[in-house]
Amino acid sequence: MTEENKVVEYYDSIAKDYDDSRFNNSYGQFIDFQERRTLNRLISIKESSLRLEMACGTGRLTNYATHGLDASAEMMSLASQRHPDVEFKQASATETDFEDSMFDVVYTFHLLMHLDEDTIQQIFDEANRILKPGGRFIFDIPSKKRRNLLHHKQATWHGATGFDCKDVNRLARNNFELRSIHGMMMLPVHKLPRSVRKPLQKFDYLLANGWLKNYSSYLIYELQKR
């Protein structure tokens, strides 16, 4: 079984409980706040543009998209109920079957971290194919620098992959140029008391986007197609 198939099988199995278990708590809300704050800066939903969310899951962040794609039928079913105005397709992010140069923005969250580098390279290449010239590819990934600093190693495929700028530039080949990097979660949120997590959201966002941003837990990269 490929890494991608493992991911699909896993998310099919947890789809019904995914939002409750992951984001209806103070830790999940901390992540959601920081992701939305960055996406609000990077994506304008008022523009007449075509925007694809790869691995849209249950649709938590699909309000920024005109199109959603997921390989998990169970997750995508929930997303389509939440966003009836969005056009959805069940397919792999490595082979979307969309037209060449179709989208202005392609974004994906909580996907690449679960995949091996060969699969991620295929997704980069597919994003390049379906983006218009000047279109943007936005994604999150755990910070390799942070993981190396803390000697962190993931035991399973779940969240096992982390990158730094050199890795991203290698995967981008000559198809993309790096436009911006945004940090997420500088503080060890999972170790903080639940009562202080929400009050610290904005402070942590400022820390994560200061001069030590590359040591945040996660990084959001914005690439632009050449």
Backbone as numpy.savetxt, mean C-alpha at the origin, in Angstrom:
# Nx Ny Nz CAx CAy CAz Cx Cy Cz
2.79 -23.88 -4.04 1.96 -22.69 -4.04 2.83 -21.44 -4.04
2.55 -20.49 -4.94 3.33 -19.27 -5.02 3.01 -18.36 -3.84
3.91 -17.37 -3.61 3.66 -16.41 -2.53 2.35 -15.67 -2.76
2.09 -15.32 -4.01 0.86 -14.58 -4.31 -0.37 -15.43 -4.01
-0.33 -16.71 -4.34 -1.46 -17.60 -4.05 -1.67 -17.76 -2.54
-0.57 -17.80 -1.79 -0.67 -17.88 -0.33 -1.40 -16.65 0.22
-1.04 -15.49 -0.31 -1.66 -14.24 0.13 -3.16 -14.26 -0.17
-3.52 -14.66 -1.39 -4.93 -14.69 -1.78 -5.71 -15.65 -0.90
-5.19 -16.83 -0.69 -5.87 -17.83 0.14 -6.07 -17.32 1.56
-5.04 -16.65 2.09 -5.12 -16.12 3.45 -6.21 -15.05 3.55
-6.24 -14.11 2.60 -7.21 -13.02 2.69 -8.62 -13.48 2.35
-8.77 -14.48 1.53 -10.10 -15.07 1.34 -10.65 -15.59 2.67
-9.78 -16.19 3.46 -10.21 -16.84 4.70 -10.58 -15.85 5.80
-10.01 -14.64 5.76 -10.25 -13.68 6.85 -11.10 -12.48 6.41
-11.61 -12.51 5.18 -12.29 -11.34 4.62 -13.42 -10.81 5.51
-14.28 -11.69 5.99 -15.46 -11.25 6.74 -15.11 -10.54 8.04
-14.00 -10.92 8.65 -13.62 -10.34 9.94 -12.47 -9.34 9.82
-12.03 -9.08 8.60 -10.81 -8.30 8.40 -10.89 -6.90 9.00
-11.92 -6.15 8.66 -12.03 -4.77 9.14 -12.15 -4.70 10.66
-12.96 -5.59 11.23 -13.13 -5.58 12.68 -11.83 -5.91 13.40
-11.11 -6.90 12.90 -9.91 -7.35 13.60 -8.71 -6.44 13.37
-8.65 -5.77 12.22 -7.45 -5.00 11.89 -7.60 -3.50 12.12
-8.79 -2.95 11.91 -8.88 -1.48 11.90 -9.93 -0.91 12.86
-10.73 -1.73 13.48 -11.67 -1.23 14.47 -11.07 -1.30 15.87
-9.84 -0.80 15.97 -9.13 -0.74 17.25 -8.14 0.42 17.17
-7.54 0.79 18.28 -6.69 1.98 18.34 -5.44 1.86 17.48
-4.89 0.65 17.34 -3.70 0.45 16.52 -4.05 0.60 15.04
-5.12 -0.04 14.62 -5.55 0.06 13.23 -5.95 1.47 12.85
-6.59 2.16 13.77 -7.00 3.55 13.50 -5.80 4.47 13.40
-4.72 4.15 14.13 -3.48 4.91 14.04 -2.90 4.79 12.63
-2.87 3.56 12.11 -2.38 3.31 10.75 -3.27 4.00 9.73
-4.58 3.86 9.88 -5.52 4.43 8.92 -5.37 5.95 8.85
-5.22 6.58 10.00 -5.05 8.05 10.05 -3.84 8.48 9.24
-2.70 7.79 9.44 -1.47 8.20 8.77 -1.51 7.90 7.27
-2.10 6.79 6.90 -2.22 6.47 5.47 -3.11 7.49 4.77
-4.23 7.83 5.37 -5.14 8.79 4.75 -4.54 10.20 4.71
-3.80 10.54 5.72 -3.18 11.87 5.71 -2.21 11.99 4.53
-1.48 10.94 4.24 -0.56 10.96 3.11 -1.31 10.91 1.79
-2.29 10.03 1.70 -3.06 9.92 0.45 -3.80 11.22 0.13
-4.27 11.91 1.16 -4.93 13.20 0.93 -3.97 14.21 0.30
-2.69 14.09 0.59 -1.69 14.97 0.00 -1.35 14.57 -1.43
-1.44 13.28 -1.71 -0.95 12.77 -2.99 -2.02 12.59 -4.06
-3.27 12.37 -3.65 -4.32 12.06 -4.62 -5.49 13.00 -4.44
-5.88 13.66 -5.52 -7.07 14.50 -5.51 -8.22 13.74 -6.16
-9.27 13.48 -5.39 -10.41 12.74 -5.93 -11.34 13.65 -6.72
-11.06 14.97 -6.72 -11.89 15.90 -7.48 -11.46 15.97 -8.95
-10.25 15.50 -9.24 -9.77 15.54 -10.61 -10.49 14.52 -11.48
-10.65 14.85 -12.76 -11.26 13.90 -13.69 -10.18 12.97 -14.21
-9.67 12.12 -13.32 -8.59 11.20 -13.66 -9.02 9.78 -13.33
-8.33 8.81 -13.93 -8.58 7.40 -13.65 -7.55 6.92 -12.64
-8.04 6.35 -11.53 -7.18 5.98 -10.42 -7.49 4.54 -10.00
-6.48 3.69 -10.04 -6.64 2.27 -9.72 -6.03 1.95 -8.37
-6.81 1.27 -7.52 -6.25 0.71 -6.30 -6.00 -0.78 -6.52
-4.75 -1.17 -6.55 -4.37 -2.58 -6.61 -4.51 -3.19 -5.22
-5.01 -4.41 -5.16 -5.22 -5.08 -3.87 -6.09 -4.21 -2.98
-7.29 -3.92 -3.47 -8.19 -3.00 -2.77 -8.76 -3.59 -1.49
-8.67 -4.91 -1.33 -9.18 -5.54 -0.13 -10.66 -5.28 0.07
-11.04 -4.91 1.27 -12.46 -4.66 1.59 -12.89 -3.25 1.22
-11.98 -2.48 0.63 -12.35 -1.15 0.17 -12.11 -0.03 1.17
-11.28 -0.28 2.17 -11.02 0.74 3.19 -10.48 2.03 2.59
-9.61 1.93 1.60 -8.99 3.10 0.99 -9.44 3.31 -0.45
-10.52 2.65 -0.85 -10.94 2.70 -2.25 -11.67 3.99 -2.59
-11.97 4.83 -1.61 -12.62 6.11 -1.92 -11.71 7.04 -2.71
-10.41 6.71 -2.81 -9.49 7.50 -3.63 -9.44 7.01 -5.08
-10.17 5.95 -5.39 -10.04 5.28 -6.68 -11.30 5.38 -7.53
-11.10 5.24 -8.83 -12.22 5.05 -9.76 -12.36 3.58 -10.13
-11.26 2.82 -9.95 -11.22 1.40 -10.26 -10.53 0.65 -9.11
-11.03 -0.55 -8.83 -10.42 -1.38 -7.80 -10.12 -2.76 -8.34
-9.03 -3.34 -7.85 -8.63 -4.67 -8.30 -8.15 -5.47 -7.11
-8.56 -6.73 -7.06 -8.07 -7.63 -6.02 -8.15 -9.06 -6.52
-7.20 -9.88 -6.11 -7.20 -11.29 -6.50 -8.12 -12.11 -5.60
-8.51 -11.56 -4.46 -9.40 -12.26 -3.53 -10.86 -11.92 -3.82
-11.62 -12.90 -4.22 -13.04 -12.69 -4.52 -13.80 -12.28 -3.27
-13.44 -12.85 -2.13 -14.15 -12.55 -0.88 -13.93 -11.11 -0.44
-12.69 -10.64 -0.54 -12.39 -9.26 -0.16 -13.05 -8.27 -1.11
-12.96 -8.56 -2.41 -13.48 -7.64 -3.40 -15.01 -7.55 -3.34
-15.66 -8.63 -2.94 -17.11 -8.60 -2.79 -17.53 -7.57 -1.74
-16.78 -7.50 -0.65 -17.07 -6.51 0.39 -16.78 -5.10 -0.09
-15.69 -4.95 -0.86 -15.34 -3.62 -1.39 -16.40 -3.10 -2.34
-16.94 -3.98 -3.18 -17.94 -3.55 -4.16 -19.24 -3.12 -3.48
-19.57 -3.73 -2.34 -20.75 -3.30 -1.59 -20.52 -1.93 -0.96
-19.31 -1.67 -0.55 -18.97 -0.41 0.10 -18.87 0.74 -0.90
-18.45 0.42 -2.13 -18.21 1.45 -3.15 -18.90 1.08 -4.46
-20.23 1.21 -4.52 -20.96 0.80 -5.74 -20.63 1.64 -6.97
-20.02 2.80 -6.77 -19.68 3.68 -7.89 -18.32 3.37 -8.50
-17.58 2.46 -7.91 -16.25 2.10 -8.39 -16.33 0.85 -9.27
-15.54 0.81 -10.31 -15.49 -0.35 -11.21 -14.45 -1.34 -10.68
-14.88 -2.56 -10.39 -14.00 -3.56 -9.80 -13.68 -4.68 -10.78
-12.49 -5.25 -10.59 -12.07 -6.40 -11.38 -11.31 -7.37 -10.48
-11.62 -8.66 -10.60 -10.86 -9.68 -9.87 -9.71 -10.15 -10.75
-8.49 -9.87 -10.33 -7.32 -10.25 -11.10 -6.08 -10.08 -10.24
-4.99 -10.67 -10.68 -3.70 -10.50 -10.02 -3.12 -9.13 -10.35
-2.40 -8.57 -9.41 -1.72 -7.29 -9.65 -0.57 -7.44 -10.63
-0.16 -8.66 -10.90 0.91 -8.88 -11.89 0.36 -8.93 -13.31
-0.93 -9.21 -13.46 -1.57 -9.29 -14.78 -2.99 -8.74 -14.66
-3.12 -7.44 -14.75 -4.41 -6.80 -14.50 -5.36 -6.87 -15.69
-4.83 -7.01 -16.88 -5.62 -7.05 -18.11 -6.28 -5.72 -18.44
-5.80 -4.63 -17.83 -6.26 -3.30 -18.23 -5.48 -2.86 -19.47
-5.99 -1.85 -20.14 -5.34 -1.35 -21.35 -4.03 -0.64 -21.01
-3.13 -0.60 -21.97 -1.89 0.13 -21.82 -2.19 1.62 -21.59
-1.38 2.27 -20.74 -1.45 3.72 -20.52 -2.87 4.19 -20.19
-3.55 3.47 -19.32 -4.96 3.77 -19.01 -5.11 4.71 -17.81
-4.24 4.56 -16.79 -4.47 5.23 -15.51 -3.53 6.41 -15.26
-4.06 7.37 -14.51 -3.27 8.50 -14.05 -2.54 8.17 -12.75
-3.17 7.35 -11.92 -2.59 6.95 -10.64 -2.87 5.47 -10.40
-1.86 4.75 -9.95 -2.02 3.39 -9.43 -1.46 3.40 -8.02
-2.24 2.92 -7.05 -1.74 2.87 -5.68 -2.09 1.53 -5.04
-1.27 1.11 -4.10 -1.51 -0.15 -3.40 -0.90 -0.09 -2.01
-1.65 -0.58 -1.02 -1.19 -0.60 0.36 -1.33 -2.01 0.93
-0.39 -2.40 1.76 -0.41 -3.69 2.44 -0.38 -4.87 1.46
0.30 -4.70 0.35 0.44 -5.79 -0.62 1.89 -6.20 -0.80
2.74 -5.28 -1.20 4.11 -5.63 -1.59 4.88 -6.27 -0.44
4.59 -5.88 0.78 5.32 -6.41 1.94 5.17 -7.92 2.10
4.14 -8.51 1.47 3.89 -9.94 1.61 4.51 -10.76 0.48
5.14 -10.12 -0.49 5.55 -10.80 -1.71 7.07 -10.86 -1.85
7.54 -11.82 -2.65 8.98 -11.89 -2.93 9.34 -10.88 -4.00
10.63 -10.62 -4.17 11.06 -9.54 -5.04 10.71 -9.80 -6.51
10.75 -11.04 -6.95 10.40 -11.34 -8.34 8.95 -10.95 -8.64
8.04 -11.26 -7.71 6.63 -10.90 -7.89 6.45 -9.39 -7.84
7.17 -8.74 -6.93 7.09 -7.28 -6.84 7.58 -6.63 -8.13
8.63 -7.18 -8.71 9.13 -6.64 -9.98 8.06 -6.72 -11.06
7.31 -7.83 -11.09 6.23 -7.97 -12.06 5.15 -6.91 -11.84
4.88 -6.59 -10.58 3.87 -5.57 -10.28 4.37 -4.19 -10.70
5.63 -3.89 -10.45 6.21 -2.63 -10.93 6.08 -2.52 -12.45
6.40 -3.60 -13.13 6.33 -3.58 -14.60 4.89 -3.43 -15.09
3.96 -4.06 -14.38 2.55 -3.94 -14.77 2.04 -2.53 -14.51
2.44 -1.94 -13.38 2.05 -0.55 -13.10 2.59 0.37 -14.19
3.81 0.14 -14.61 4.39 0.95 -15.68 3.59 0.79 -16.98
3.14 -0.42 -17.27 2.40 -0.66 -18.50 1.06 0.06 -18.52
0.33 0.04 -17.41 -1.03 0.57 -17.41 -1.11 2.05 -17.04
0.01 2.64 -16.61 0.03 4.07 -16.30 0.30 4.91 -17.54
-0.33 6.07 -17.58 -0.04 7.04 -18.63 1.36 7.63 -18.39
2.02 8.14 -19.42 3.27 8.88 -19.19 3.02 10.01 -18.19
3.88 10.11 -17.19 3.67 11.10 -16.14 2.77 10.61 -15.03
2.16 9.43 -15.20 1.31 8.86 -14.15 2.12 8.43 -12.95
1.44 8.25 -11.82 2.14 7.99 -10.57 1.78 6.64 -9.97
2.80 5.97 -9.41 2.66 4.71 -8.73 2.98 4.95 -7.26
2.01 4.70 -6.37 2.14 4.98 -4.95 1.96 3.67 -4.18
2.88 3.39 -3.26 2.80 2.12 -2.52 3.50 2.27 -1.18
3.17 1.38 -0.25 3.84 1.35 1.05 4.69 0.08 1.16
5.69 0.16 2.01 6.59 -0.98 2.25 7.29 -0.76 3.59
7.52 -1.81 4.37 8.31 -1.64 5.59 9.71 -1.12 5.29
10.24 -0.32 6.20 11.56 0.27 6.02 12.65 -0.75 6.32
13.49 -1.03 5.33 14.61 -1.95 5.54 15.60 -1.38 6.55
15.83 -0.07 6.51 16.77 0.55 7.43 16.31 0.37 8.87
15.02 0.53 9.11 14.49 0.34 10.46 14.65 -1.12 10.89
14.33 -2.02 9.99 14.43 -3.45 10.33 15.88 -3.85 10.59
16.80 -3.34 9.80 18.21 -3.65 10.03 18.70 -3.08 11.36
18.22 -1.88 11.68 18.61 -1.24 12.93 18.15 -2.06 14.13
16.94 -2.60 14.03 16.35 -3.35 15.15 16.60 -4.85 15.03
17.33 -5.26 13.98 17.61 -6.68 13.74 16.32 -7.50 13.65
15.34 -6.90 12.97 14.04 -7.56 12.84 14.02 -8.49 11.64
13.55 -9.71 11.85 13.37 -10.65 10.75 12.00 -11.31 10.91
11.21 -11.25 9.84 9.88 -11.83 9.88 9.98 -13.34 9.67
9.27 -14.08 10.48 9.39 -15.55 10.44 8.65 -16.16 9.26
7.58 -15.52 8.79 6.78 -16.07 7.69 6.69 -15.04 6.58
5.93 -15.38 5.53 5.75 -14.48 4.39 4.99 -13.21 4.78
4.23 -13.24 5.86 3.35 -12.13 6.21 4.16 -10.91 6.64
4.23 -9.90 5.76 4.98 -8.69 6.06 6.48 -8.87 6.07
6.98 -9.87 5.32 8.40 -10.22 5.41 9.32 -9.31 4.62
8.80 -8.55 3.66 9.65 -7.78 2.75 9.75 -6.32 3.15
10.97 -5.82 3.21 11.22 -4.41 3.46 12.19 -3.87 2.42
12.07 -2.58 2.08 12.91 -1.97 1.06 13.54 -0.68 1.58
14.60 -0.26 0.91 15.12 1.09 1.03 15.12 1.72 -0.35
15.62 2.95 -0.45 15.58 3.67 -1.74 16.33 2.94 -2.85
17.44 2.32 -2.50 18.21 1.60 -3.51 17.40 0.45 -4.10
16.68 -0.26 -3.24 15.83 -1.36 -3.72 14.74 -0.83 -4.65
14.10 0.24 -4.24 13.01 0.81 -5.04 13.53 1.28 -6.40
14.66 1.96 -6.41 15.23 2.42 -7.68 15.61 1.27 -8.58
16.08 0.18 -8.00 16.42 -1.00 -8.81 15.17 -1.59 -9.45
14.10 -1.71 -8.68 12.85 -2.26 -9.19 12.19 -1.33 -10.20
12.40 -0.04 -10.03 11.82 0.94 -10.95 12.48 0.89 -12.32
13.67 0.28 -12.39 14.48 0.25 -13.62 14.65 1.70 -14.09
14.42 1.94 -15.37 14.43 3.31 -15.87 13.02 3.79 -16.21
12.04 3.06 -15.70 10.65 3.38 -16.03 10.07 4.49 -15.16
10.58 4.61 -13.94 10.03 5.58 -12.98 11.15 6.43 -12.39
10.76 7.61 -11.94 11.65 8.41 -11.12 10.98 8.64 -9.76
11.79 8.70 -8.73 11.27 8.88 -7.38 10.84 10.32 -7.18
9.58 10.50 -6.81 9.02 11.84 -6.64 8.98 12.26 -5.17
8.58 11.35 -4.28 8.55 11.70 -2.86 8.52 10.44 -2.00
8.91 10.61 -0.73 8.86 9.53 0.26 8.19 10.09 1.51
7.30 9.31 2.08 6.58 9.72 3.29 6.70 8.62 4.34
7.01 9.02 5.58 7.15 8.06 6.66 5.86 7.81 7.40
5.79 6.64 8.02 4.63 6.26 8.84 5.10 5.53 10.09
4.60 5.94 11.23 4.80 5.24 12.49 6.26 5.20 12.92
6.72 6.30 13.48 8.05 6.35 14.06 8.05 5.73 15.45
7.02 6.01 16.22 6.92 5.46 17.57 6.51 3.98 17.53
6.92 3.19 18.52 6.47 1.78 18.60 5.03 1.72 19.10
4.10 2.00 18.20 2.70 2.20 18.58 2.13 0.99 19.32
2.51 -0.21 18.87 1.96 -1.42 19.48 2.36 -1.57 20.95
3.40 -0.84 21.37 3.84 -0.91 22.76 3.29 0.22 23.62
2.64 1.19 22.99 2.08 2.32 23.73 0.73 1.95 24.34
0.39 2.53 25.50 -0.95 2.31 26.06 -2.02 2.77 25.07
-3.11 2.05 25.00 -4.18 2.38 24.05 -4.70 3.80 24.26
-4.69 4.26 25.47 -5.27 5.58 25.79 -4.49 6.74 25.18
-3.22 6.54 24.86 -2.42 7.64 24.33 -2.20 7.55 22.82
-2.68 6.49 22.19 -2.40 6.31 20.76 -3.04 7.40 19.90
-4.31 7.67 20.10 -4.97 8.69 19.29 -4.37 10.08 19.51
-4.12 10.51 20.76 -3.52 11.83 20.96 -2.14 11.98 20.32
-1.45 10.87 20.09 -0.10 10.92 19.54 -0.05 10.78 18.02
-1.20 10.64 17.36 -1.21 10.40 15.92 -0.50 11.51 15.14
-0.88 12.74 15.40 -0.30 13.85 14.63 1.17 14.06 14.97
1.53 13.91 16.25 2.92 14.04 16.65 3.78 12.98 15.98
3.30 11.76 15.95 4.05 10.68 15.32 4.21 10.92 13.82
3.17 11.45 13.20 3.25 11.74 11.75 4.35 12.78 11.48
4.46 13.78 12.33 5.51 14.78 12.17 6.90 14.16 12.36
7.03 13.31 13.37 8.30 12.62 13.60 8.68 11.76 12.40
7.69 11.02 11.88 7.94 10.08 10.80 8.27 10.77 9.49
8.01 12.06 9.40 8.31 12.79 8.18 9.36 13.87 8.38
10.14 13.70 9.43 11.28 14.58 9.67 12.54 14.00 9.03
13.69 14.42 9.53 14.95 14.03 8.89 15.30 12.56 9.11
14.59 11.89 10.01 14.81 10.45 10.23 13.71 9.60 9.59
13.03 10.13 8.60 11.87 9.43 8.03 12.20 8.02 7.53
13.41 7.81 7.03 13.77 6.50 6.49 13.85 5.42 7.57
13.77 5.84 8.84 13.75 4.89 9.95 12.35 4.73 10.54
11.34 5.23 9.84 9.95 4.98 10.22 9.65 3.49 10.02
8.58 3.02 10.62 8.22 1.60 10.43 7.89 1.31 8.98
7.13 2.21 8.36 6.72 2.04 6.96 7.06 3.30 6.18
7.29 3.10 4.88 7.52 4.21 3.98 6.52 4.15 2.84
6.00 5.30 2.46 5.12 5.41 1.31 5.90 6.10 0.20
6.09 5.39 -0.90 6.85 5.92 -2.04 5.90 6.41 -3.11
6.23 7.52 -3.71 5.52 8.05 -4.86 6.49 8.09 -6.04
6.23 7.25 -7.04 7.04 7.21 -8.24 6.26 7.81 -9.41
6.98 8.40 -10.34 6.33 8.98 -11.52 6.89 8.31 -12.76
5.98 7.89 -13.63 6.41 7.24 -14.87 7.08 8.24 -15.79
8.22 7.84 -16.34 8.97 8.73 -17.23 8.26 8.87 -18.57
